[in-house]
Amino acid sequence: MTAAQMEHEITLTVNGFAVSERVEARRHLADFLREDLGLTGTHIGCEHGVCGACTVLVDGEITRSCLTLAVQCEGKSVTTIEGISDSGAVADLQEAFRARNALQCGYCTPGMVITASVLLDAEEMPDREEIRDHISGNYCRCTGYHAIVDAVETTLKARAEAGR
Amino acid sequence: MKPAPFAYAKARSVAHAVELLSAHDDARIIAGGQSLVAMLNMRLAAPEILIDINDIPGLSEVSVEDGFLRIGALVRYAQAQRSPLVSTHAPLIARAIPHVAHAAIRSRGTLGGSVAFADPAAEMPACMLALGARIVIAGVDGEREVAIDDFFKGLYETAIGPAEMLVALRLPLHGPSRRVAFGEYARRRGDYAMVGLAATARAQGAGLADVRLAYFSVGLNAVRAQGAEAALEAGDVEGAVAALDGDLDPDGDIHASRDTKMHLAGALLRRVAAELSEAAQ
Ligand SMILES: Cc1cc2nc3c(=O)[nH]c(=O)nc-3n(C[C@H](O)[C@H](O)[C@H](O)COP(=O)(O)OP(=O)(O)OC[C@H]3O[C@@H](n4cnc5c(N)ncnc54)[C@H](O)[C@@H]3O)c2cc1C
Ligand code: FES
Ligand code: FES
């Protein structure tokens, strides 16, 4: 597919399933997931990369879906909050969010959970400062962040204990 | 907040990319998209066609070649941060990257895209200026190399022509007598700096030689403070701070007034100067 067209046929993996769709080149990944695939767990806040609500995993790396074009995801593997929730991969983190009141309106939560998820397997356990730094690109207008840092830290500690 | 319609093509090679660029009047390269897609969404840019360079083989490599560290145009911040070659041979870059945006933006944004975009508040252009980098640019007639001191031309303007692309950054290798320092003041973590400074020097006896001070967020591009450089070479830190009055001419913006920027520029210079000479015992 090298012809310069306004629309393109794309094939990618979303939450483990193969997906083929025809998309406009200007369709960003967040709209593709929400509008074309009905995966509305990925939220849209600012659409210019600032708020982090739209964060997803592309080939395992946290990525702004509002700053990635769907057509650029040809052949890639995209994981959304639906994917990591259904697989149980972050069940402990989600439970810690609930227990610690780390969400109120919940708008930022999918992006927060996805962003924090890549810390859970880090070789060296990040301290609170590093957790804050890592989630600094995700805005939350409700919680004041403290509870979110607590929830992430609790989950990291529990996993480290269990791994021993 | 949706982009205007545009066509899209994947370039197979550098030659293909520049051929596509020269075939269209209003074409734009997309690398990491971390500045460009935001501009498209806000319709600050509405090109006719996007040329995607992400699948071009060979542009994602970091290597050492004839006395330079070569960073391919597609090397991403996250990749550079993990690269032992970068931390060994370009410690200034390793120091600066954590200040660029946030983790999710660093996983896609490229060093080459940042230098080509030449945002006056960006870290990488200033690091290139401090390091005395050479910028490798490809056009239909092949490759050419531009010294960083001749690269920045004006606000978001560089020596890269309309039918050319940046293919690599070449940095002189770090050595035992070379010193680097970096600092910036930003309102929040990951924000663009209100004022920033990337610096290099060579330790000479108890003093410093070949000082390069590259400020960012104080002008149309990253700028060198040459009066202050000369004063630091003479060992006069307060003289260097005073010289900034002649070196820098920032406009105030929503984040900081001109006076605040000048004050912060002086404070940064004292910090950075201490760091340069501390390392140079
Ligand atoms: C919320 C947010 C915060 C940010 N904070 C910072 C920050 O603190 N500091 C900072 O430096 N940056 C920041 N950025 C910008 C980020 O660093 C971008 O990744 C970078 O500026 C551009 O790199 P890119 O690869 O994403 O380029 P793109 O967005 O793909 O391209 C940017 C421009 O450069 C051109 N271009 C790209 N590659 C080439 C090439 N090889 N040859 C010729 N032209 C090319 C494109 O045509 C386009 O005009 C931030 C971005 C966001 C969204
Ligand atoms: S919607 Fe993507 S970062 Fe805000
Ligand atoms: S819980 Fe409301 S924005 Fe974070």
XYZ file of C-alpha atoms and ligand atoms in Angstrom:
506
model
C 0.000 0.000 0.000
C 2.066 2.920 -1.186
C -0.376 4.784 -3.402
C -1.256 8.223 -2.052
C -4.945 7.844 -1.286
C -7.424 9.515 1.012
C -8.730 6.106 2.146
C -6.845 2.956 2.986
C -7.582 -0.663 3.795
C -5.868 -1.570 7.069
C -5.360 -4.837 8.923
C -4.199 -4.876 12.514
C -4.675 -6.731 15.778
C -6.884 -5.138 18.414
C -6.999 -6.833 21.815
C -5.814 -10.050 20.197
C -8.360 -10.089 17.362
C -7.524 -9.455 13.720
C -9.380 -6.438 12.374
C -9.656 -5.234 8.765
C -11.305 -1.915 8.006
C -11.320 0.810 5.417
C -10.329 4.132 7.006
C -9.819 7.700 5.955
C -6.157 8.691 6.237
C -7.164 11.482 8.610
C -8.868 9.097 11.083
C -6.859 9.013 14.291
C -6.595 5.799 16.268
C -8.831 7.049 19.117
C -11.736 7.707 16.742
C -11.060 4.451 14.925
C -11.312 2.486 18.185
C -14.369 4.362 19.438
C -16.367 5.031 16.285
C -15.426 2.189 13.970
C -14.860 -0.606 16.502
C -17.169 0.582 19.305
C -14.400 0.333 21.890
C -15.429 3.384 23.897
C -13.232 2.621 26.903
C -10.543 4.735 25.241
C -11.527 8.286 26.156
C -10.881 11.507 24.305
C -10.112 14.651 26.253
C -8.014 17.179 24.406
C -7.101 15.632 21.030
C -3.696 17.235 21.076
C -1.651 14.959 23.240
C -1.871 16.827 26.505
C -4.353 14.970 28.746
C -3.524 11.269 28.344
C -7.171 10.084 28.428
C -6.701 8.344 25.060
C -3.602 6.332 26.015
C -3.474 2.787 24.571
C -0.730 0.229 23.987
C 0.685 -0.058 20.479
C 3.057 -3.018 20.193
C 3.299 -2.930 23.989
C 4.273 0.742 24.299
C 2.040 3.412 25.824
C 0.875 5.650 23.004
C -1.426 8.639 22.518
C -4.198 7.309 20.266
C -5.222 10.884 19.379
C -1.727 11.521 17.973
C -1.495 8.273 16.006
C -3.286 7.793 12.700
C -5.216 4.554 12.302
C -3.592 4.056 8.906
C -0.188 4.035 10.641
C -1.262 1.013 12.693
C -1.269 -1.362 9.745
C 0.218 -4.651 10.968
C 0.484 -3.438 14.558
C -0.948 -4.835 17.759
C -3.170 -2.406 19.682
C -4.365 -3.069 23.235
C -7.086 -0.957 24.835
C -8.496 -0.835 28.339
C -11.085 -3.413 27.238
C -8.254 -5.788 26.310
C -6.257 -5.509 29.504
C -9.434 -5.598 31.630
C -10.863 -8.721 29.996
C -7.571 -10.590 30.175
C -7.299 -9.929 33.917
C -3.797 -8.544 33.414
C -4.488 -5.521 35.625
C -7.248 -6.881 37.874
C -5.127 -6.180 40.958
C -4.423 -2.601 39.861
C -8.111 -1.992 39.158
C -9.025 -3.379 42.569
C -6.421 -1.103 44.185
C -7.926 1.903 42.346
C -11.356 0.970 43.697
C -10.148 0.307 47.242
C -8.155 3.542 47.428
C -10.811 5.736 45.750
C -8.336 6.506 42.976
C -11.187 7.383 40.644
C -14.154 9.673 41.008
C -15.744 10.575 37.675
C -13.576 7.921 36.017
C -12.880 9.865 32.861
C -9.108 9.657 33.194
C -9.094 6.110 34.578
C -8.679 4.009 31.421
C -5.684 6.122 30.383
C -4.244 6.018 33.914
C -4.583 2.243 34.173
C -3.008 1.663 30.752
C -0.177 4.080 31.527
C 0.480 2.534 34.936
C 0.229 -0.998 33.549
C 3.653 -0.799 31.930
C 5.212 -0.049 35.323
C 3.901 -3.280 36.834
C 6.439 -5.448 35.073
C 9.383 -3.097 35.480
C 12.534 -4.871 36.600
C 13.285 -2.329 39.287
C 10.437 -1.162 41.440
C 9.803 2.536 40.853
C 9.486 4.777 43.912
C 6.639 7.293 44.385
C 8.587 10.029 42.642
C 9.096 7.808 39.610
C 5.433 6.783 39.612
C 4.464 10.467 39.617
C 6.884 11.173 36.819
C 5.538 8.276 34.783
C 1.905 9.367 35.079
C 2.715 13.085 34.676
C 1.247 13.032 31.161
C -2.180 11.900 32.414
C -4.475 14.557 33.771
C -7.001 13.846 36.481
C -9.343 16.678 37.426
C -10.916 14.879 40.397
C -8.613 12.929 42.658
C -5.586 15.160 43.194
C -3.390 12.216 42.072
C -2.368 11.147 45.565
C -4.773 8.208 45.663
C -3.710 7.134 42.177
C -0.046 7.047 43.210
C -1.077 5.065 46.302
C -2.997 2.536 44.205
C -0.117 2.029 41.802
C 2.397 1.742 44.639
C 0.217 -0.755 46.548
C -0.096 -2.924 43.451
C 3.638 -2.798 42.768
C 4.433 -3.778 46.340
C 1.914 -6.620 46.344
C 3.338 -7.981 43.098
C 6.887 -7.712 44.430
C 5.841 -9.604 47.589
C 4.090 -12.302 45.575
C 7.083 -12.644 43.261
C 9.441 -13.349 46.109
C -10.732 18.974 16.437
C -10.538 16.656 13.441
C -7.941 17.007 10.717
C -8.939 18.270 7.284
C -8.799 15.456 4.706
C -5.398 14.536 3.336
C -3.864 11.778 1.254
C -1.310 9.437 2.789
C 1.549 7.418 1.375
C 4.184 5.211 2.941
C 7.684 5.919 1.721
C 9.702 2.768 0.967
C 13.092 4.467 1.040
C 14.689 7.855 1.521
C 14.836 8.222 -2.274
C 11.117 7.430 -2.508
C 10.292 9.940 0.240
C 12.133 12.813 -1.446
C 10.615 11.841 -4.794
C 7.133 12.074 -3.243
C 8.061 15.385 -1.594
C 9.185 16.882 -4.879
C 6.065 15.627 -6.690
C 3.681 17.531 -4.376
C 3.609 21.218 -3.501
C 1.991 20.788 -0.149
C 3.417 17.574 1.267
C 4.457 16.960 4.847
C 6.607 14.207 6.320
C 5.196 12.356 9.308
C 7.675 10.778 11.741
C 6.471 10.275 15.324
C 3.488 12.532 14.682
C 3.708 13.906 18.231
C 3.798 17.503 17.050
C 2.307 17.094 13.594
C -0.896 15.178 14.424
C -1.701 17.691 17.169
C -1.358 20.455 14.556
C -3.498 18.491 12.088
C -6.195 17.923 14.720
C -6.267 21.633 15.485
C -6.076 22.439 11.770
C -2.982 24.527 12.302
C -1.656 22.445 9.414
C -3.687 21.091 6.495
C -1.293 19.491 4.022
C -2.469 17.858 0.818
C -0.505 14.692 1.519
C 1.371 13.062 4.387
C 4.454 11.037 3.601
C 5.033 8.448 6.289
C 8.728 7.673 6.812
C 8.188 5.149 9.630
C 8.659 2.076 7.442
C 11.876 3.210 5.780
C 14.505 0.620 6.696
C 17.776 1.746 8.302
C 16.590 5.020 9.842
C 16.134 3.645 13.369
C 19.776 2.908 14.070
C 22.247 4.382 16.528
C 25.856 3.697 15.540
C 29.415 4.946 15.927
C 31.015 5.802 12.651
C 34.203 7.740 11.851
C 34.426 9.578 15.141
C 30.756 10.493 15.311
C 27.665 9.067 16.964
C 25.080 8.699 14.219
C 21.433 8.839 15.288
C 19.025 7.879 12.497
C 16.028 10.125 11.818
C 13.552 7.622 13.268
C 15.278 6.949 16.577
C 12.659 7.620 19.240
C 13.269 9.305 22.576
C 12.474 6.086 24.466
C 14.887 4.116 22.303
C 17.662 6.703 22.723
C 17.072 6.694 26.476
C 17.694 2.928 26.582
C 20.691 3.041 24.237
C 24.104 2.425 25.872
C 25.744 4.090 22.845
C 23.826 7.295 23.545
C 24.647 7.344 27.257
C 28.341 6.649 26.588
C 28.913 8.901 23.601
C 26.256 11.590 24.048
C 25.565 11.902 27.791
C 24.045 15.354 27.200
C 21.222 13.761 25.192
C 20.679 11.169 27.909
C 20.462 13.998 30.480
C 17.983 16.024 28.420
C 15.510 13.367 27.235
C 13.699 12.913 30.573
C 12.731 16.605 30.289
C 10.986 16.058 26.938
C 7.228 15.639 27.303
C 5.902 12.457 28.934
C 6.575 8.724 28.628
C 3.763 8.069 26.125
C 5.012 10.861 23.852
C 8.620 9.715 24.178
C 7.666 6.244 22.984
C 6.793 7.632 19.535
C 8.436 11.050 19.149
C 11.735 11.072 17.260
C 14.909 13.075 17.851
C 15.069 13.777 14.115
C 11.483 15.080 14.078
C 12.238 17.425 16.940
C 15.336 18.831 15.231
C 13.550 19.146 11.850
C 10.550 20.832 13.498
C 12.870 23.251 15.368
C 10.419 24.280 18.053
C 12.119 27.174 19.890
C 11.184 25.596 23.244
C 12.396 22.083 22.435
C 15.329 20.389 24.140
C 16.880 18.451 21.238
C 17.663 21.398 18.917
C 19.517 23.108 21.785
C 21.432 19.912 22.594
C 22.465 19.657 18.934
C 23.665 23.261 19.033
C 25.615 22.716 22.252
C 27.196 19.543 20.883
C 28.170 21.066 17.529
C 26.202 18.398 15.671
C 26.122 17.854 11.928
C 22.735 17.329 10.308
C 22.494 14.895 7.401
C 19.871 15.956 4.864
C 18.744 14.042 1.764
C 17.285 15.481 -1.433
C 16.740 14.221 -4.966
C 20.430 14.804 -5.705
C 21.618 12.771 -2.722
C 22.850 13.638 0.750
C 24.486 16.746 2.171
C 25.623 17.690 5.635
C 24.945 20.985 7.397
C 26.776 22.205 10.490
C 24.334 22.976 13.282
C 25.523 26.598 13.506
C 24.120 27.075 9.967
C 21.011 24.928 10.430
C 18.405 27.082 12.207
C 17.029 29.850 9.999
C 14.053 31.341 11.816
C 10.884 30.380 13.645
C 10.246 26.706 12.715
C 12.613 27.256 9.776
C 15.723 25.227 9.084
C 18.188 24.514 6.289
C 16.007 21.553 5.198
C 14.519 22.450 1.800
C 10.880 21.753 0.825
C 11.831 18.604 -1.102
C 14.397 17.369 1.417
C 14.338 15.321 4.581
C 16.534 14.938 7.613
C 18.079 11.455 7.624
C 20.476 11.503 10.575
C 22.093 13.501 13.349
C 25.881 13.178 13.709
C 27.364 14.078 17.070
C 31.067 14.361 17.975
C 31.903 11.568 20.432
C 32.136 12.391 24.110
C 35.702 12.236 25.427
C 37.540 12.284 28.761
C 38.092 16.065 28.787
C 34.625 16.952 27.538
C 32.055 18.339 29.975
C 28.319 18.582 29.525
C 25.578 20.166 31.615
C 21.864 20.700 31.225
C 19.101 22.518 33.051
C 15.643 23.903 32.473
C 12.820 25.593 34.324
C 9.330 24.403 33.432
C 6.036 25.023 35.205
C 5.149 21.344 35.441
C 6.938 18.110 34.712
C 6.963 17.413 30.980
C 5.944 20.936 30.014
C 7.952 22.867 27.506
C 10.579 24.912 29.351
C 10.160 28.597 30.237
C 13.947 28.763 29.816
C 16.449 25.968 29.238
C 20.187 25.616 28.715
C 22.309 22.857 27.196
C 26.071 23.296 27.531
C 29.338 21.653 26.568
C 32.972 22.553 27.243
C 36.451 21.109 27.263
C 38.330 20.934 30.552
C 41.652 22.738 30.298
C 43.815 22.850 33.421
C 41.617 24.311 36.136
C 39.423 26.127 33.610
C 37.169 25.578 30.617
C 37.740 25.979 26.896
C 35.476 25.657 23.837
C 32.388 26.526 25.868
C 29.101 26.240 23.959
C 25.973 27.528 25.695
C 22.739 26.795 23.827
C 19.629 28.381 25.302
C 16.107 27.398 24.344
C 12.715 29.041 24.836
C 14.294 32.505 24.651
C 14.069 33.246 20.923
C 12.961 32.067 17.510
C 15.318 29.087 17.685
C 17.814 27.571 20.051
C 20.495 30.270 20.392
C 24.101 30.401 21.542
C 25.101 32.916 24.184
C 28.495 33.824 22.792
C 29.326 36.693 25.139
C 28.675 34.431 28.099
C 30.721 31.642 26.491
C 33.761 33.945 26.269
C 33.326 35.079 29.877
C 33.135 31.474 31.118
C 36.288 30.630 29.184
C 37.917 33.500 31.090
C 36.661 31.981 34.348
C 34.217 34.821 35.071
C 30.789 33.392 35.960
C 29.221 36.709 37.035
C 30.625 38.333 33.901
C 28.947 35.579 31.903
C 25.610 36.248 33.593
C 25.981 39.958 32.823
C 26.842 39.173 29.194
C 23.471 37.457 28.737
C 21.924 40.938 28.418
C 23.682 41.276 25.095
C 23.330 37.623 24.057
C 19.634 36.968 24.588
C 16.561 38.910 23.539
C 13.529 36.900 24.644
C 9.940 38.000 24.219
C 7.625 37.353 27.125
C 4.916 34.736 26.593
C 1.987 33.347 28.583
C 4.355 31.329 30.765
C 6.900 33.997 31.693
C 7.613 37.673 31.092
C 10.805 38.845 29.447
C 12.230 39.882 32.829
C 11.421 36.507 34.352
C 13.072 34.724 31.447
C 16.221 36.842 31.745
C 16.351 36.235 35.477
C 15.919 32.475 35.013
C 18.533 32.445 32.231
C 21.069 33.906 34.672
C 20.124 31.485 37.439
C 20.466 28.556 35.027
C 23.838 29.795 33.862
C 25.219 29.820 37.413
C 23.974 26.258 37.934
C 25.259 24.991 34.629
C 28.631 26.741 35.010
C 29.085 25.124 38.429
C 28.219 21.752 36.959
C 30.687 22.173 34.086
C 33.605 23.091 36.330
C 32.708 20.669 39.098
C 33.057 17.808 36.665
C 36.267 19.361 35.380
C 38.389 18.892 38.515
C 1.754 17.104 25.255
C 3.053 17.246 24.522
C 4.155 17.742 25.188
C 5.359 17.904 24.532
N 6.403 18.388 25.250
C 7.580 18.549 24.642
C 8.715 19.053 25.346
O 8.654 19.343 26.551
N 9.865 19.222 24.653
C 9.973 18.900 23.327
O 11.045 19.053 22.752
N 8.946 18.397 22.646
C 7.751 18.215 23.255
N 6.711 17.698 22.526
C 6.884 17.430 21.070
C 7.562 16.101 20.807
O 8.872 16.139 21.296
C 7.605 15.740 19.326
O 7.794 14.376 19.298
C 8.716 16.313 18.482
O 8.695 17.698 18.541
C 8.552 15.972 17.005
O 8.960 14.683 16.740
P 8.015 13.692 15.915
O 8.880 12.557 15.511
O 6.822 13.378 16.681
O 7.693 14.567 14.616
P 6.348 14.790 13.785
O 5.282 15.300 14.655
O 6.061 13.594 12.969
O 6.852 15.951 12.818
C 7.081 17.258 13.284
C 7.481 18.142 12.099
O 8.775 17.796 11.636
C 8.733 17.335 10.285
N 9.620 16.153 10.215
C 9.607 15.074 11.040
N 10.603 14.222 10.726
C 11.258 14.789 9.667
C 12.395 14.400 8.893
N 13.056 13.264 9.150
N 12.798 15.225 7.899
C 12.136 16.392 7.640
N 11.059 16.806 8.337
C 10.626 16.023 9.345
C 7.285 17.021 10.003
O 6.979 17.201 8.638
C 6.560 18.004 10.878
O 6.488 19.245 10.260
C 5.490 17.532 23.159
C 4.387 17.022 22.481
C 3.177 16.877 23.140
C 2.012 16.333 22.400
S -7.161 13.034 23.945
Fe -5.236 12.234 23.464
S -3.978 13.134 24.952
Fe -5.877 14.124 25.324
S -11.367 10.639 38.175
Fe -12.263 12.341 37.207
S -10.653 12.984 35.895
Fe -9.682 11.508 37.087
